[in-house]
């Protein structure tokens, strides 16, 4: 009996490590069920993640505690008092609290949806490509490695909004469902206000899908922004006259100290290195797009226009690096899309290597959160995982 008990204990502890190789093996064999399991793994990582007290996710736990004593009228008053124009995730937190469900269950669902959306688009791009197992697996890996774990687990809401934007682009530009795309863009805007950048891009692409030279010209001229000081960009954007809650949010993102400034102020190169690792893939992406500038497709127009718009924020590194999250997903999907014509894995291998730098930097930045979240008896057991309750008292402070 003691041996049976010990065997069960060892199985519970070892099962996560045994499961992942099995899932990856299934993905190598093009198993859609294995991809779904990988999506749920990200959901469980989100379920168990313990944020640092300064993370956005910590605010959701604090709101959840506050919302437990709210009725709907109190919630509406809260939105007005806090100038919350992008309220969808907040409403889901309120709904979860009202139903008496744990907030971790909502975070599991939101992260699974976000990651699932990216792999859904990956399946749509690859479904008619007739890839070998090796090529399919490599294409899967660049999508997997394109996730920025710090934003996915700590930020949550921006990625959630980005998922709606990507679905809008797919449905409107490639499936021709304009009404559904508009509805998805509205949902994205009400999920995270910064999704507003992609709304005019969608309409430009929808009404002028084949103006290839325009998109190439806009992309190439956008590099002028790389030479401009931050103050000029902030001054130009201030002319847009944001109102209400958007004004406060825009001011916060545009005028606060960014990664590079913080590194210089503290005399530390760590911030600069982390920032460089997070955008290293984009340097190759620029070179790839310029080298293959003669290629034409609606997919490529989408990437060129998105890059051009995001490049305008280059001097504001906080904003630029965050918007690159969306562009990164579009880029890796384009590489897969264009593989069917050139059948060269070299761009995919190079991108995978550069994305690995970002993953490594993510692990370094999140090392304390990883230890507290996943190296415990709860997270190492597939049974006890469902009994791990996270409260504001668990937040990390350092």
PDB file of N, CA, C and O in Angstrom, residues 85-89 92 113 157-158 160-165 167-168 179-196 199 246:
ATOM      1  N   UNK A  85     -12.822  53.761 -20.307  1.00  0.00           N
ATOM      2  CA  UNK A  85     -13.479  53.570 -21.598  1.00  0.00           C
ATOM      3  C   UNK A  85     -13.302  52.152 -22.136  1.00  0.00           C
ATOM      4  O   UNK A  85     -14.104  51.675 -22.930  1.00  0.00           O
ATOM      5  N   UNK A  86     -12.213  51.479 -21.734  1.00  0.00           N
ATOM      6  CA  UNK A  86     -11.976  50.088 -22.153  1.00  0.00           C
ATOM      7  C   UNK A  86     -12.276  49.186 -20.953  1.00  0.00           C
ATOM      8  O   UNK A  86     -11.425  48.934 -20.114  1.00  0.00           O
ATOM      9  N   UNK A  87     -13.493  48.694 -20.923  1.00  0.00           N
ATOM     10  CA  UNK A  87     -14.053  48.120 -19.700  1.00  0.00           C
ATOM     11  C   UNK A  87     -14.329  46.621 -19.766  1.00  0.00           C
ATOM     12  O   UNK A  87     -14.749  46.024 -18.771  1.00  0.00           O
ATOM     13  N   UNK A  88     -14.125  45.972 -20.905  1.00  0.00           N
ATOM     14  CA  UNK A  88     -14.603  44.602 -21.071  1.00  0.00           C
ATOM     15  C   UNK A  88     -13.981  43.643 -20.059  1.00  0.00           C
ATOM     16  O   UNK A  88     -14.685  42.857 -19.412  1.00  0.00           O
ATOM     17  N   UNK A  89     -12.663  43.686 -19.887  1.00  0.00           N
ATOM     18  CA  UNK A  89     -12.047  42.785 -18.918  1.00  0.00           C
ATOM     19  C   UNK A  89     -12.506  43.119 -17.504  1.00  0.00           C
ATOM     20  O   UNK A  89     -12.715  42.223 -16.682  1.00  0.00           O
ATOM     21  N   UNK A  92     -15.780  41.531 -17.005  1.00  0.00           N
ATOM     22  CA  UNK A  92     -15.631  40.086 -16.794  1.00  0.00           C
ATOM     23  C   UNK A  92     -15.148  39.787 -15.378  1.00  0.00           C
ATOM     24  O   UNK A  92     -15.571  38.794 -14.769  1.00  0.00           O
ATOM     25  N   UNK A 113      -7.913  31.841 -24.502  1.00  0.00           N
ATOM     26  CA  UNK A 113      -8.513  32.457 -25.685  1.00  0.00           C
ATOM     27  C   UNK A 113      -7.460  33.183 -26.515  1.00  0.00           C
ATOM     28  O   UNK A 113      -7.419  33.061 -27.746  1.00  0.00           O
ATOM     29  N   UNK A 157      -4.354  42.150 -20.453  1.00  0.00           N
ATOM     30  CA  UNK A 157      -5.423  42.872 -21.144  1.00  0.00           C
ATOM     31  C   UNK A 157      -5.016  43.315 -22.546  1.00  0.00           C
ATOM     32  O   UNK A 157      -5.826  43.258 -23.476  1.00  0.00           O
ATOM     33  N   UNK A 158      -3.753  43.755 -22.725  1.00  0.00           N
ATOM     34  CA  UNK A 158      -3.323  44.178 -24.054  1.00  0.00           C
ATOM     35  C   UNK A 158      -3.346  42.997 -25.019  1.00  0.00           C
ATOM     36  O   UNK A 158      -3.817  43.112 -26.155  1.00  0.00           O
ATOM     37  N   UNK A 160      -5.159  40.374 -24.771  1.00  0.00           N
ATOM     38  CA  UNK A 160      -6.574  40.041 -24.964  1.00  0.00           C
ATOM     39  C   UNK A 160      -7.169  40.913 -26.069  1.00  0.00           C
ATOM     40  O   UNK A 160      -7.857  40.427 -26.980  1.00  0.00           O
ATOM     41  N   UNK A 161      -6.867  42.213 -26.019  1.00  0.00           N
ATOM     42  CA  UNK A 161      -7.333  43.123 -27.062  1.00  0.00           C
ATOM     43  C   UNK A 161      -6.693  42.810 -28.404  1.00  0.00           C
ATOM     44  O   UNK A 161      -7.352  42.876 -29.452  1.00  0.00           O
ATOM     45  N   UNK A 162      -5.400  42.435 -28.394  1.00  0.00           N
ATOM     46  CA  UNK A 162      -4.695  42.111 -29.634  1.00  0.00           C
ATOM     47  C   UNK A 162      -5.318  40.906 -30.329  1.00  0.00           C
ATOM     48  O   UNK A 162      -5.385  40.845 -31.561  1.00  0.00           O
ATOM     49  N   UNK A 163      -5.793  39.939 -29.545  1.00  0.00           N
ATOM     50  CA  UNK A 163      -6.427  38.748 -30.118  1.00  0.00           C
ATOM     51  C   UNK A 163      -7.676  39.130 -30.912  1.00  0.00           C
ATOM     52  O   UNK A 163      -7.913  38.610 -32.015  1.00  0.00           O
ATOM     53  N   UNK A 164      -8.465  40.067 -30.388  1.00  0.00           N
ATOM     54  CA  UNK A 164      -9.660  40.531 -31.107  1.00  0.00           C
ATOM     55  C   UNK A 164      -9.266  41.260 -32.391  1.00  0.00           C
ATOM     56  O   UNK A 164      -9.944  41.129 -33.427  1.00  0.00           O
ATOM     57  N   UNK A 165      -8.176  42.040 -32.344  1.00  0.00           N
ATOM     58  CA  UNK A 165      -7.698  42.747 -33.537  1.00  0.00           C
ATOM     59  C   UNK A 165      -7.311  41.753 -34.624  1.00  0.00           C
ATOM     60  O   UNK A 165      -7.689  41.899 -35.796  1.00  0.00           O
ATOM     61  N   UNK A 167      -8.303  38.673 -35.018  1.00  0.00           N
ATOM     62  CA  UNK A 167      -9.510  38.024 -35.542  1.00  0.00           C
ATOM     63  C   UNK A 167     -10.263  38.952 -36.498  1.00  0.00           C
ATOM     64  O   UNK A 167     -10.819  38.500 -37.507  1.00  0.00           O
ATOM     65  N   UNK A 168     -10.264  40.251 -36.185  1.00  0.00           N
ATOM     66  CA  UNK A 168     -10.925  41.225 -37.059  1.00  0.00           C
ATOM     67  C   UNK A 168     -10.228  41.288 -38.418  1.00  0.00           C
ATOM     68  O   UNK A 168     -10.884  41.273 -39.470  1.00  0.00           O
ATOM     69  N   UNK A 179     -18.744  43.199 -41.611  1.00  0.00           N
ATOM     70  CA  UNK A 179     -19.533  43.507 -40.412  1.00  0.00           C
ATOM     71  C   UNK A 179     -18.942  42.828 -39.186  1.00  0.00           C
ATOM     72  O   UNK A 179     -18.804  43.450 -38.123  1.00  0.00           O
ATOM     73  N   UNK A 180     -18.587  41.562 -39.318  1.00  0.00           N
ATOM     74  CA  UNK A 180     -18.007  40.843 -38.176  1.00  0.00           C
ATOM     75  C   UNK A 180     -16.685  41.490 -37.771  1.00  0.00           C
ATOM     76  O   UNK A 180     -16.388  41.616 -36.577  1.00  0.00           O
ATOM     77  N   UNK A 181     -15.897  41.920 -38.753  1.00  0.00           N
ATOM     78  CA  UNK A 181     -14.617  42.555 -38.457  1.00  0.00           C
ATOM     79  C   UNK A 181     -14.816  43.847 -37.664  1.00  0.00           C
ATOM     80  O   UNK A 181     -14.084  44.113 -36.702  1.00  0.00           O
ATOM     81  N   UNK A 182     -15.797  44.637 -38.054  1.00  0.00           N
ATOM     82  CA  UNK A 182     -16.071  45.893 -37.343  1.00  0.00           C
ATOM     83  C   UNK A 182     -16.484  45.610 -35.899  1.00  0.00           C
ATOM     84  O   UNK A 182     -16.020  46.279 -34.959  1.00  0.00           O
ATOM     85  N   UNK A 183     -17.332  44.621 -35.714  1.00  0.00           N
ATOM     86  CA  UNK A 183     -17.759  44.254 -34.353  1.00  0.00           C
ATOM     87  C   UNK A 183     -16.565  43.796 -33.515  1.00  0.00           C
ATOM     88  O   UNK A 183     -16.445  44.162 -32.338  1.00  0.00           O
ATOM     89  N   UNK A 184     -15.679  43.018 -34.112  1.00  0.00           N
ATOM     90  CA  UNK A 184     -14.495  42.548 -33.395  1.00  0.00           C
ATOM     91  C   UNK A 184     -13.562  43.701 -33.045  1.00  0.00           C
ATOM     92  O   UNK A 184     -12.954  43.723 -31.966  1.00  0.00           O
ATOM     93  N   UNK A 185     -13.443  44.683 -33.940  1.00  0.00           N
ATOM     94  CA  UNK A 185     -12.612  45.853 -33.657  1.00  0.00           C
ATOM     95  C   UNK A 185     -13.194  46.684 -32.521  1.00  0.00           C
ATOM     96  O   UNK A 185     -12.455  47.249 -31.705  1.00  0.00           O
ATOM     97  N   UNK A 186     -14.505  46.763 -32.465  1.00  0.00           N
ATOM     98  CA  UNK A 186     -15.163  47.482 -31.362  1.00  0.00           C
ATOM     99  C   UNK A 186     -14.882  46.775 -30.040  1.00  0.00           C
ATOM    100  O   UNK A 186     -14.570  47.412 -29.022  1.00  0.00           O
ATOM    101  N   UNK A 187     -14.977  45.440 -30.063  1.00  0.00           N
ATOM    102  CA  UNK A 187     -14.664  44.667 -28.856  1.00  0.00           C
ATOM    103  C   UNK A 187     -13.210  44.899 -28.451  1.00  0.00           C
ATOM    104  O   UNK A 187     -12.894  45.075 -27.266  1.00  0.00           O
ATOM    105  N   UNK A 188     -12.311  44.915 -29.441  1.00  0.00           N
ATOM    106  CA  UNK A 188     -10.889  45.157 -29.160  1.00  0.00           C
ATOM    107  C   UNK A 188     -10.679  46.523 -28.523  1.00  0.00           C
ATOM    108  O   UNK A 188      -9.932  46.668 -27.551  1.00  0.00           O
ATOM    109  N   UNK A 189     -11.350  47.538 -29.066  1.00  0.00           N
ATOM    110  CA  UNK A 189     -11.211  48.902 -28.539  1.00  0.00           C
ATOM    111  C   UNK A 189     -11.703  48.992 -27.107  1.00  0.00           C
ATOM    112  O   UNK A 189     -11.077  49.654 -26.267  1.00  0.00           O
ATOM    113  N   UNK A 190     -12.798  48.303 -26.808  1.00  0.00           N
ATOM    114  CA  UNK A 190     -13.345  48.332 -25.455  1.00  0.00           C
ATOM    115  C   UNK A 190     -12.631  47.364 -24.511  1.00  0.00           C
ATOM    116  O   UNK A 190     -12.924  47.329 -23.316  1.00  0.00           O
ATOM    117  N   UNK A 191     -11.692  46.582 -25.074  1.00  0.00           N
ATOM    118  CA  UNK A 191     -10.857  45.721 -24.234  1.00  0.00           C
ATOM    119  C   UNK A 191      -9.582  46.447 -23.833  1.00  0.00           C
ATOM    120  O   UNK A 191      -9.179  46.424 -22.674  1.00  0.00           O
ATOM    121  N   UNK A 192      -8.937  47.106 -24.814  1.00  0.00           N
ATOM    122  CA  UNK A 192      -7.749  47.917 -24.524  1.00  0.00           C
ATOM    123  C   UNK A 192      -7.725  49.094 -25.490  1.00  0.00           C
ATOM    124  O   UNK A 192      -7.779  48.897 -26.708  1.00  0.00           O
ATOM    125  N   UNK A 193      -7.640  50.295 -24.962  1.00  0.00           N
ATOM    126  CA  UNK A 193      -7.787  51.510 -25.758  1.00  0.00           C
ATOM    127  C   UNK A 193      -6.741  51.625 -26.863  1.00  0.00           C
ATOM    128  O   UNK A 193      -6.980  52.225 -27.910  1.00  0.00           O
ATOM    129  N   UNK A 194      -5.561  51.020 -26.660  1.00  0.00           N
ATOM    130  CA  UNK A 194      -4.495  51.141 -27.659  1.00  0.00           C
ATOM    131  C   UNK A 194      -4.818  50.389 -28.944  1.00  0.00           C
ATOM    132  O   UNK A 194      -4.145  50.597 -29.964  1.00  0.00           O
ATOM    133  N   UNK A 195      -5.854  49.555 -28.925  1.00  0.00           N
ATOM    134  CA  UNK A 195      -6.286  48.878 -30.157  1.00  0.00           C
ATOM    135  C   UNK A 195      -6.793  49.869 -31.188  1.00  0.00           C
ATOM    136  O   UNK A 195      -6.937  49.513 -32.369  1.00  0.00           O
ATOM    137  N   UNK A 196      -7.048  51.098 -30.764  1.00  0.00           N
ATOM    138  CA  UNK A 196      -7.537  52.130 -31.689  1.00  0.00           C
ATOM    139  C   UNK A 196      -6.583  52.344 -32.863  1.00  0.00           C
ATOM    140  O   UNK A 196      -7.016  52.702 -33.959  1.00  0.00           O
ATOM    141  N   UNK A 199      -7.585  50.283 -35.993  1.00  0.00           N
ATOM    142  CA  UNK A 199      -8.879  50.484 -36.652  1.00  0.00           C
ATOM    143  C   UNK A 199      -8.728  51.208 -37.990  1.00  0.00           C
ATOM    144  O   UNK A 199      -9.235  50.730 -39.010  1.00  0.00           O
ATOM    145  N   UNK A 246      -9.076  58.196 -22.079  1.00  0.00           N
ATOM    146  CA  UNK A 246      -8.044  57.985 -23.075  1.00  0.00           C
ATOM    147  C   UNK A 246      -6.919  58.997 -22.922  1.00  0.00           C
ATOM    148  O   UNK A 246      -5.753  58.692 -23.165  1.00  0.00           O
TER     149      UNK A 246
END
